[in-house]
mmCIF file of C-alpha atoms in Angstrom:
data_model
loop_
_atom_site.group_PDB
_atom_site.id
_atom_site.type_symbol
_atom_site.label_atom_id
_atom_site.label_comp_id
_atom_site.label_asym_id
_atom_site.label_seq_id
_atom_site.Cartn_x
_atom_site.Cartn_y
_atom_site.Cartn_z
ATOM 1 C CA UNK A 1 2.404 -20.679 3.030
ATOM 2 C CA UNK A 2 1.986 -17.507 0.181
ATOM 3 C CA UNK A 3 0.139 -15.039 1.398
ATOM 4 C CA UNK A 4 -3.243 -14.980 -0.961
ATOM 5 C CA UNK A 5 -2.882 -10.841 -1.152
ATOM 6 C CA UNK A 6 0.382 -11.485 -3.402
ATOM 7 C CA UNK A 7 -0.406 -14.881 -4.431
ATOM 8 C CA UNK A 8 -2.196 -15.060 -8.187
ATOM 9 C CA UNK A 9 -3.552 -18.647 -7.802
ATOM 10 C CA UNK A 10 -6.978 -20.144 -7.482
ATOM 11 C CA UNK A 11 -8.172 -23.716 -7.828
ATOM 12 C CA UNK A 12 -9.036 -23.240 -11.274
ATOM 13 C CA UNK A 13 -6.330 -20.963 -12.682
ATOM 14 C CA UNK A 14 -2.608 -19.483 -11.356
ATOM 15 C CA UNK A 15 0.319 -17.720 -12.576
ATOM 16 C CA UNK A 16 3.095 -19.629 -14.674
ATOM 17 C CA UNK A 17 5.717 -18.771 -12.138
ATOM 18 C CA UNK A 18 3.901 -20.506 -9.056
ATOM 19 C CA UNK A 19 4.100 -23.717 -11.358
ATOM 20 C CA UNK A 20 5.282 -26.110 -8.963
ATOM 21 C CA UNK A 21 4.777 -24.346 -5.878
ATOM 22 C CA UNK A 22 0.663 -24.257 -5.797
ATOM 23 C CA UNK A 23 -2.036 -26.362 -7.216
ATOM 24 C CA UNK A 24 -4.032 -25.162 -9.905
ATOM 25 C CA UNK A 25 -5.769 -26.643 -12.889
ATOM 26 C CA UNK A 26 -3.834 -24.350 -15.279
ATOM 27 C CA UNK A 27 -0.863 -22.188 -15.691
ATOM 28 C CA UNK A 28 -0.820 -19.040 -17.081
ATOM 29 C CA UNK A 29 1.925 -16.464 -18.236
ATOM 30 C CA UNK A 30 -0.587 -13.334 -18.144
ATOM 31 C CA UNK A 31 -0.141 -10.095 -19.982
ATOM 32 C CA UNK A 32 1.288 -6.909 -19.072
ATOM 33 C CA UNK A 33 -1.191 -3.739 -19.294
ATOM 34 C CA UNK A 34 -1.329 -0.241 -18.083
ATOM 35 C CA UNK A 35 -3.778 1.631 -15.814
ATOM 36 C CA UNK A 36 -5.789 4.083 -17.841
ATOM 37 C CA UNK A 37 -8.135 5.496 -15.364
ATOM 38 C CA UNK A 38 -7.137 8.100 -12.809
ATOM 39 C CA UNK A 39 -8.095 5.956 -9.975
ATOM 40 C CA UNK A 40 -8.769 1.753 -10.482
ATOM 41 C CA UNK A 41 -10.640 0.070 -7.657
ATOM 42 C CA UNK A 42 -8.784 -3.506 -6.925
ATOM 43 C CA UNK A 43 -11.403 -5.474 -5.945
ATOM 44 C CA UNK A 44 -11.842 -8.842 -3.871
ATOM 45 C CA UNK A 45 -14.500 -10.062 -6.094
ATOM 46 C CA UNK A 46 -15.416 -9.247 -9.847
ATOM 47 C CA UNK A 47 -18.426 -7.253 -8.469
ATOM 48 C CA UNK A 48 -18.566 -3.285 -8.012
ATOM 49 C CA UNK A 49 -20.390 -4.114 -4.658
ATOM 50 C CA UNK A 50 -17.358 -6.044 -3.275
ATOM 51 C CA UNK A 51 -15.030 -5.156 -0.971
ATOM 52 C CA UNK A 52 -11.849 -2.547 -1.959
ATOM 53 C CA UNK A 53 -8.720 -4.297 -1.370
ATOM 54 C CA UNK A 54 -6.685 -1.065 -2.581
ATOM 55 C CA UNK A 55 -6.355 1.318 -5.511
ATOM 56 C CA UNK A 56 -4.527 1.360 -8.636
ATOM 57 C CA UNK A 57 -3.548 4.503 -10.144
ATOM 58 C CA UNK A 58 -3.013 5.816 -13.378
ATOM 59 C CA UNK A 59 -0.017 4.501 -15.051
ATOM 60 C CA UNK A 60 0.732 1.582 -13.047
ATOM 61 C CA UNK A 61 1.483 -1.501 -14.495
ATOM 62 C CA UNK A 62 -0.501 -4.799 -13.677
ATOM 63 C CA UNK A 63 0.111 -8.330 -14.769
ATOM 64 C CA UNK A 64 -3.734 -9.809 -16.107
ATOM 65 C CA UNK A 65 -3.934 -13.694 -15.353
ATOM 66 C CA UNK A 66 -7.700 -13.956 -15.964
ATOM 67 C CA UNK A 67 -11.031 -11.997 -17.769
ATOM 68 C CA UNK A 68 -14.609 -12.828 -17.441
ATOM 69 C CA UNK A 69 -17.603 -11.794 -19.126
ATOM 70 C CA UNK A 70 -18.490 -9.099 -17.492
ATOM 71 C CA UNK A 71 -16.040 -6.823 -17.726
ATOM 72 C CA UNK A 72 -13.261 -7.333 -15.325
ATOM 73 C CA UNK A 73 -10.269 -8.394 -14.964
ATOM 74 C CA UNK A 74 -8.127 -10.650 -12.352
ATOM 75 C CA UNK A 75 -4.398 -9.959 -12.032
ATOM 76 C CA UNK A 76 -1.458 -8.817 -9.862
ATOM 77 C CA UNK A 77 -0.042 -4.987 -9.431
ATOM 78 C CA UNK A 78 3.469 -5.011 -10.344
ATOM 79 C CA UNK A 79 4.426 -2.464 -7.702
ATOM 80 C CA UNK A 80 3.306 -4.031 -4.585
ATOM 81 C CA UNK A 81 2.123 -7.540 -5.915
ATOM 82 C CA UNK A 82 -1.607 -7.293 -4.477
ATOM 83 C CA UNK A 83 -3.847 -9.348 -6.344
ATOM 84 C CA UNK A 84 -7.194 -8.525 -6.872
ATOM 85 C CA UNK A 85 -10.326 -7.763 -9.869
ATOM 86 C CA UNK A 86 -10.042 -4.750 -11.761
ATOM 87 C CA UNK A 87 -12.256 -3.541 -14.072
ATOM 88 C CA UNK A 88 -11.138 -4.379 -17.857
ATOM 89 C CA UNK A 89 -12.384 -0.393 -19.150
ATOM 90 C CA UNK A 90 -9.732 0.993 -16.631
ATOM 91 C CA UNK A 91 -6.838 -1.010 -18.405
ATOM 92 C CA UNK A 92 -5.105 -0.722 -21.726
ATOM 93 C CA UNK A 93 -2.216 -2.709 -23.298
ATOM 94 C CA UNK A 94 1.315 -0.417 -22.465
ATOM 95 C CA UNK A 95 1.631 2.302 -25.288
ATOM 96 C CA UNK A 96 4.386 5.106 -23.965
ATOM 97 C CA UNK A 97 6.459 4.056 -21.127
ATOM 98 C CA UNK A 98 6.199 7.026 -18.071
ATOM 99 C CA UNK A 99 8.879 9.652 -18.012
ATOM 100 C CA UNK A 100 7.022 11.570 -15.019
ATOM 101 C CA UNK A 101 4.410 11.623 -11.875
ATOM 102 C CA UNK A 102 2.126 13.167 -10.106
ATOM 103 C CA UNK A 103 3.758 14.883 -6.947
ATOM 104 C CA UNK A 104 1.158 17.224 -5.778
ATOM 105 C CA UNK A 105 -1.973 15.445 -4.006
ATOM 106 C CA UNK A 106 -3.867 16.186 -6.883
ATOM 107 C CA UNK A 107 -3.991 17.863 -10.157
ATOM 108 C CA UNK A 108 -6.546 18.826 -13.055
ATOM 109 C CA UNK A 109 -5.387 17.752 -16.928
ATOM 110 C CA UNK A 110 -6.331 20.452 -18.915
ATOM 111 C CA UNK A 111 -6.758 19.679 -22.806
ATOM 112 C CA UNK A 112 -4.307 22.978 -24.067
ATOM 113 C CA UNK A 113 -2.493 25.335 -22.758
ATOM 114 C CA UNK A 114 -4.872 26.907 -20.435
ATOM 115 C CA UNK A 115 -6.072 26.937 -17.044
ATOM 116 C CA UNK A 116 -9.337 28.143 -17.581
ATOM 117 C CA UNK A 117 -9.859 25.074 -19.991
ATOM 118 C CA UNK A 118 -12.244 22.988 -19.088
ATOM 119 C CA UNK A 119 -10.559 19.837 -17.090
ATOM 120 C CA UNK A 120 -10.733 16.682 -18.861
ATOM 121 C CA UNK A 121 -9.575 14.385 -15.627
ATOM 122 C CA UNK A 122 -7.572 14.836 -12.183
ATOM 123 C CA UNK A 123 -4.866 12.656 -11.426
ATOM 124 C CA UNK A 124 -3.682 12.027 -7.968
ATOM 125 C CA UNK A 125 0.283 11.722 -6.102
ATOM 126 C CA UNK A 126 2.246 9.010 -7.192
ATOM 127 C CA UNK A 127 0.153 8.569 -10.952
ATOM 128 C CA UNK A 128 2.668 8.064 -13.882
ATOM 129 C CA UNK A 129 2.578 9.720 -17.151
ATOM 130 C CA UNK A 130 4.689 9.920 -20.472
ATOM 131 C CA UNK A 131 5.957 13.941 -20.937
ATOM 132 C CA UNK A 132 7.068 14.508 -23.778
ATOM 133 C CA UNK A 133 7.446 17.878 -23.523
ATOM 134 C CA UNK A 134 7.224 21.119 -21.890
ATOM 135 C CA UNK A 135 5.281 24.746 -22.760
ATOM 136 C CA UNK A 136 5.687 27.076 -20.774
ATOM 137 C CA UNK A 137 3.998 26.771 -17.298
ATOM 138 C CA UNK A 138 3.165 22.884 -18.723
ATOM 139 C CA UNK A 139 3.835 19.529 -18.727
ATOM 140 C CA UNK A 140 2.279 18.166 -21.982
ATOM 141 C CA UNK A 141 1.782 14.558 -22.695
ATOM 142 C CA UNK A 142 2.120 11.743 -25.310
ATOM 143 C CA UNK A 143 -2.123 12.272 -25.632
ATOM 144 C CA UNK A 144 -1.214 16.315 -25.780
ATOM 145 C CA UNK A 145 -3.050 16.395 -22.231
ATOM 146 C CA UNK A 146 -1.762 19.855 -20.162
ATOM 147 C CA UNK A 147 -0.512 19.541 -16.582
ATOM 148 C CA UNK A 148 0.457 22.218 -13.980
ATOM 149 C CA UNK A 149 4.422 21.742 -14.465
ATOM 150 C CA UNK A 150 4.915 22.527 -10.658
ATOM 151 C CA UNK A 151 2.585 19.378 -9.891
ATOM 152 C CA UNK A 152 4.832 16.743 -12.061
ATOM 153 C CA UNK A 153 7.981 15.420 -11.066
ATOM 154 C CA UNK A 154 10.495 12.824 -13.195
ATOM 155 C CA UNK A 155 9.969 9.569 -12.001
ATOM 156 C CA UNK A 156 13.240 9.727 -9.800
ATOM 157 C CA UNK A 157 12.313 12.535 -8.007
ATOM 158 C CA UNK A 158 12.529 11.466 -3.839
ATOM 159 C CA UNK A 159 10.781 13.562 -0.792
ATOM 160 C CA UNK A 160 13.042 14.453 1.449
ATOM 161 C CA UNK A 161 10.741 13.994 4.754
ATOM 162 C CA UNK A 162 8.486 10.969 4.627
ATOM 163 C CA UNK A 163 5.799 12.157 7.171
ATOM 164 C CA UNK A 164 5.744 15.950 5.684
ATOM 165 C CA UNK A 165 3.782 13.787 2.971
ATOM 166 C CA UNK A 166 1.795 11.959 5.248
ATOM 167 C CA UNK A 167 0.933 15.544 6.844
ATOM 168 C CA UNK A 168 -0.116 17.228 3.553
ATOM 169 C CA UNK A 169 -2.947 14.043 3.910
ATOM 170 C CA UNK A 170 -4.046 15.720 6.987
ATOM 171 C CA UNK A 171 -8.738 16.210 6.432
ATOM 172 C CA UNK A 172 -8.734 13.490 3.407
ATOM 173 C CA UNK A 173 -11.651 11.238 4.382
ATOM 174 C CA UNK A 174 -10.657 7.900 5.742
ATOM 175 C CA UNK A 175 -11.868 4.631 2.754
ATOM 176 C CA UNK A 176 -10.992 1.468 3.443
ATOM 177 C CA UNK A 177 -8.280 0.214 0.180
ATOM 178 C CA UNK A 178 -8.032 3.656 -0.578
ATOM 179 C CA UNK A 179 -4.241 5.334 -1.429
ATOM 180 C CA UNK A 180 -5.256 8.760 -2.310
ATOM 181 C CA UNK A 181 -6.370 12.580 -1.536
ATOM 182 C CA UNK A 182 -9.618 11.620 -2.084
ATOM 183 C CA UNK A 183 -9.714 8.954 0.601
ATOM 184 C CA UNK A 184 -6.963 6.869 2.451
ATOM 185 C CA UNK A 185 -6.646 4.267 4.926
ATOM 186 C CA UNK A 186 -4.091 4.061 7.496
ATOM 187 C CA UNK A 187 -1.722 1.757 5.893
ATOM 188 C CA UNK A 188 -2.816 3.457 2.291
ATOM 189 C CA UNK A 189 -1.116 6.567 3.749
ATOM 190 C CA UNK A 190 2.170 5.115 4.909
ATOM 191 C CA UNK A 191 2.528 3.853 1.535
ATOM 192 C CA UNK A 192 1.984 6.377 -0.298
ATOM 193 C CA UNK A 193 3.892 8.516 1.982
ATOM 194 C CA UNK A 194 6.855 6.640 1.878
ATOM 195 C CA UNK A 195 6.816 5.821 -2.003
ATOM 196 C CA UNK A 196 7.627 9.762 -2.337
ATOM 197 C CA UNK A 197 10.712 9.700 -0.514
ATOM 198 C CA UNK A 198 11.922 6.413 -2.575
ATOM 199 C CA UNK A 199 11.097 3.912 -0.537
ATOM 200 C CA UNK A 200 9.243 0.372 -1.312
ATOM 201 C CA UNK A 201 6.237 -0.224 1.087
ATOM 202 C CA UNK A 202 4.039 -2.592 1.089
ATOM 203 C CA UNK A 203 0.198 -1.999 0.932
ATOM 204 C CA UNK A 204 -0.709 -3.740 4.265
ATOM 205 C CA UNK A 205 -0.344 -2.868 7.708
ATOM 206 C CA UNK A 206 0.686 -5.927 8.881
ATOM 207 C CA UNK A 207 3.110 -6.680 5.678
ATOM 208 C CA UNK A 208 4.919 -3.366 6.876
ATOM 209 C CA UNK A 209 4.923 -4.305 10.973
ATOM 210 C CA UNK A 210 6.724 -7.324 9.071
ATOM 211 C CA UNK A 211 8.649 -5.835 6.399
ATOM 212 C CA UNK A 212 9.833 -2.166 7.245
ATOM 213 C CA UNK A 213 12.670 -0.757 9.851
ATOM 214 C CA UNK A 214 13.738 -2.566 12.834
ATOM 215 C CA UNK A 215 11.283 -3.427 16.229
ATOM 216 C CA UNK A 216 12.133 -0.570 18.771
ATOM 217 C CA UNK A 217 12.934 -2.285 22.281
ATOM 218 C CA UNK A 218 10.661 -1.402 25.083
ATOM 219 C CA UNK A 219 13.831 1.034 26.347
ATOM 220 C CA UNK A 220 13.956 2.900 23.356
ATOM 221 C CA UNK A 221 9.924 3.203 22.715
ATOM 222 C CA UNK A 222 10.479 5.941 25.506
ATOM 223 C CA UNK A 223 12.237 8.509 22.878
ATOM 224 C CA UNK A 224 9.926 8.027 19.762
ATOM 225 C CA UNK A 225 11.635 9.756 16.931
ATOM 226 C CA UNK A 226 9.586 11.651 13.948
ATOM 227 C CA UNK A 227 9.044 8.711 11.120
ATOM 228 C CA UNK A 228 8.964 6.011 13.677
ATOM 229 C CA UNK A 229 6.065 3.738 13.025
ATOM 230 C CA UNK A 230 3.370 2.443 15.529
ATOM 231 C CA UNK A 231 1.557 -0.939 14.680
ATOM 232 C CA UNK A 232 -1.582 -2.325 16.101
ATOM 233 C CA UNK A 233 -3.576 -5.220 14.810
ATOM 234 C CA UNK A 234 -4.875 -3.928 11.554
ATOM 235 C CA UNK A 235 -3.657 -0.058 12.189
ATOM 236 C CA UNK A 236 -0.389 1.821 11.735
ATOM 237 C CA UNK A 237 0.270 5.881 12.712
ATOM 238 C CA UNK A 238 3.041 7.810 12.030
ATOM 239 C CA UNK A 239 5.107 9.784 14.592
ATOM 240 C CA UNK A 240 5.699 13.274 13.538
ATOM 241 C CA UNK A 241 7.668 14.219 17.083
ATOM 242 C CA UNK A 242 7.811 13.280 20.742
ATOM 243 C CA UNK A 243 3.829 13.996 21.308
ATOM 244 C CA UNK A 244 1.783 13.836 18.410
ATOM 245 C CA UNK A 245 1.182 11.248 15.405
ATOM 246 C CA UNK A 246 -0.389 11.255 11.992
ATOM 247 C CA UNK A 247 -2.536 8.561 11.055
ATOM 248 C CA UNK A 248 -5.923 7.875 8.187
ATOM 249 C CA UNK A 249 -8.196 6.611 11.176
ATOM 250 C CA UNK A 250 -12.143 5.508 11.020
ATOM 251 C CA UNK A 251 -12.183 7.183 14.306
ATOM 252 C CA UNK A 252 -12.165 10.718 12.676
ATOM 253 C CA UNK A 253 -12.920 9.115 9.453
ATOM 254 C CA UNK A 254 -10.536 10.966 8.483
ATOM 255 C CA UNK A 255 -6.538 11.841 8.156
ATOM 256 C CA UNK A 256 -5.592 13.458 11.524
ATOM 257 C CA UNK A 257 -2.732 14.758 14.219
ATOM 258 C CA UNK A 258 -3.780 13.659 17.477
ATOM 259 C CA UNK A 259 -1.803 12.882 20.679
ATOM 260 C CA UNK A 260 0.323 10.120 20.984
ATOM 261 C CA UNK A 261 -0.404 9.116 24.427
ATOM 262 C CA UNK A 262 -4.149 10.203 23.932
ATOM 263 C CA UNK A 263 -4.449 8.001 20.772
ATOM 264 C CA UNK A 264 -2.854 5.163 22.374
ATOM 265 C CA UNK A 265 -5.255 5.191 25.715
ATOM 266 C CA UNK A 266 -8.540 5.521 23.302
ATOM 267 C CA UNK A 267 -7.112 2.462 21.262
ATOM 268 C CA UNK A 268 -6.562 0.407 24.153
ATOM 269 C CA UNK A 269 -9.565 1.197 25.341
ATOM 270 C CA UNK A 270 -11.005 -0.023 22.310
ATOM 271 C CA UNK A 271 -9.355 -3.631 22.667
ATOM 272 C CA UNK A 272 -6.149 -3.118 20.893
ATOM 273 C CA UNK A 273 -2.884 -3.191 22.365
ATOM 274 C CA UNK A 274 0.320 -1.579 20.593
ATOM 275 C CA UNK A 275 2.301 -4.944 18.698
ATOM 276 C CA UNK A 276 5.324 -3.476 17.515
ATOM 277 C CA UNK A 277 6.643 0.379 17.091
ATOM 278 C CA UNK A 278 9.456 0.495 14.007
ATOM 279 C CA UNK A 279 11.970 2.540 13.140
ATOM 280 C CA UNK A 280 13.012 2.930 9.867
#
């Protein structure tokens, strides 16, 4: 059975390329448009009250299936296929294709070549823009927008260390859908963390228990190594060495270090045994 997260189909209306293998009332090709806000809330419902699945961000590239009246929009990220509402004022038809992203956790867009400018926006890690070139101590845009050049990287450029990104997370409050310095959630922060270094993830916990590195047998779990991952039933930390792990956690509502065997005990205390530990 698709999973409904990656699935674009509802009794009424689906995507053209699940012709065949879902029931729907209609098929649909769906256009390609371009994140234009900083941060786009993915929603489960076309309502600002309903739940975040995750976050778009600018520049990434979403496939729209469906629009209503009041201003949003139903469709599937290209990057990790989550389906969700957006809302239609954060979206735009693609103009420039990016050259460039965002590699520090965050960084003001200044409108010249200035930093005492007034900001016009902040974009986040992992946002996409178009450079087209560069002045001096700036990355300037197709719009003529200003960025810190030691904050923007070309699209190619990898991490070396995986969980040294997940570290520089460490005090950003914990939200539920989030993927950014501004709030996270556990699997949020593997993503986003891995994506840095070059590596697909998807957005769930439990699609990366299933999808990412290799199940550690119960021999080896003795001798975890730094980017091993630990799964439990809707949570996933990152080891950083034999002691400690990283993790976005509503137990500090927050990104934190905290001892491995300390962390474990408190979640199994809480109901949750450990499912699977991964090594990538």
């Amino acid at each position: 059975m698709d999973d409904p997260r990656l699935t674009p189909a509802r009794g009424d209306l689906a995507a053209k390329y699940l012709e065949g293998r879902v029931e729907a009332a209609r098929f649909v090709t769906g256009e390609a448009f371009e994140v234009i806000e900083a941060i786009a809330p993915l929603r489960e419902r076309p309502a600002s009250d309903a739940m975040l699945l995750t976050q778009a961000l600018r520049g990434e590239s979403v496939t729209i299936y469906d629009r209503n009246a009041e201003g949003w929009a139903w469709g599937q990220l290209d990057s990790d296929g989550y389906v969700g509402w957006l809302p239609n004022a954060a979206l735009a038809k693609p103009a420039t294709a990016p050259t460039h992203k965002i590699i520090a956790l965050r960084t003001f867009v200044f409108p010249g070549p200035s930093f005492k400018l007034p900001p016009l926006d902040a974009l986040v890690m992992g946002s996409k823009i178009a450079v087209t070139r560069e002045d001096g101590a700036f990355a300037i845009t197709c719009e003529g927008h200003h960025l810190p050049k030691v904050n923007v990287g070309a699209l190619d450029h990898r991490e070396s260390d995986f969980v040294a990104v997940a570290e520089r997370f460490i005090g950003t409050p914990y939200l539920w859908g989030g993927k950014s310095s501004l709030g996270i959630d556990c699997s949020g922060l593997v993503q986003v963390a891995l994506n840095a270094a070059g590596t697909a993830c998807p957005r769930d916990s439990d699609m990366q228990q299933q999808g990412l590195g290799r199940t550690l047998q119960p021999h080896e779990t003795k001798q975890l190594e730094r980017g091993d991952l630990i799964f439990w039933k809707g949570h996933v930390a990152i080891v950083r060495d034999g002691t400690s792990i990283v993790h976005a956690n509503a137990y500090h509502m927050a990104t934190a270090i905290e001892n491995t065997a300390q962390a474990i005990a408190r979640i199994k205390l809480a109901g949750s045994e450990i499912t699977a530990i991964k090594r990538l």
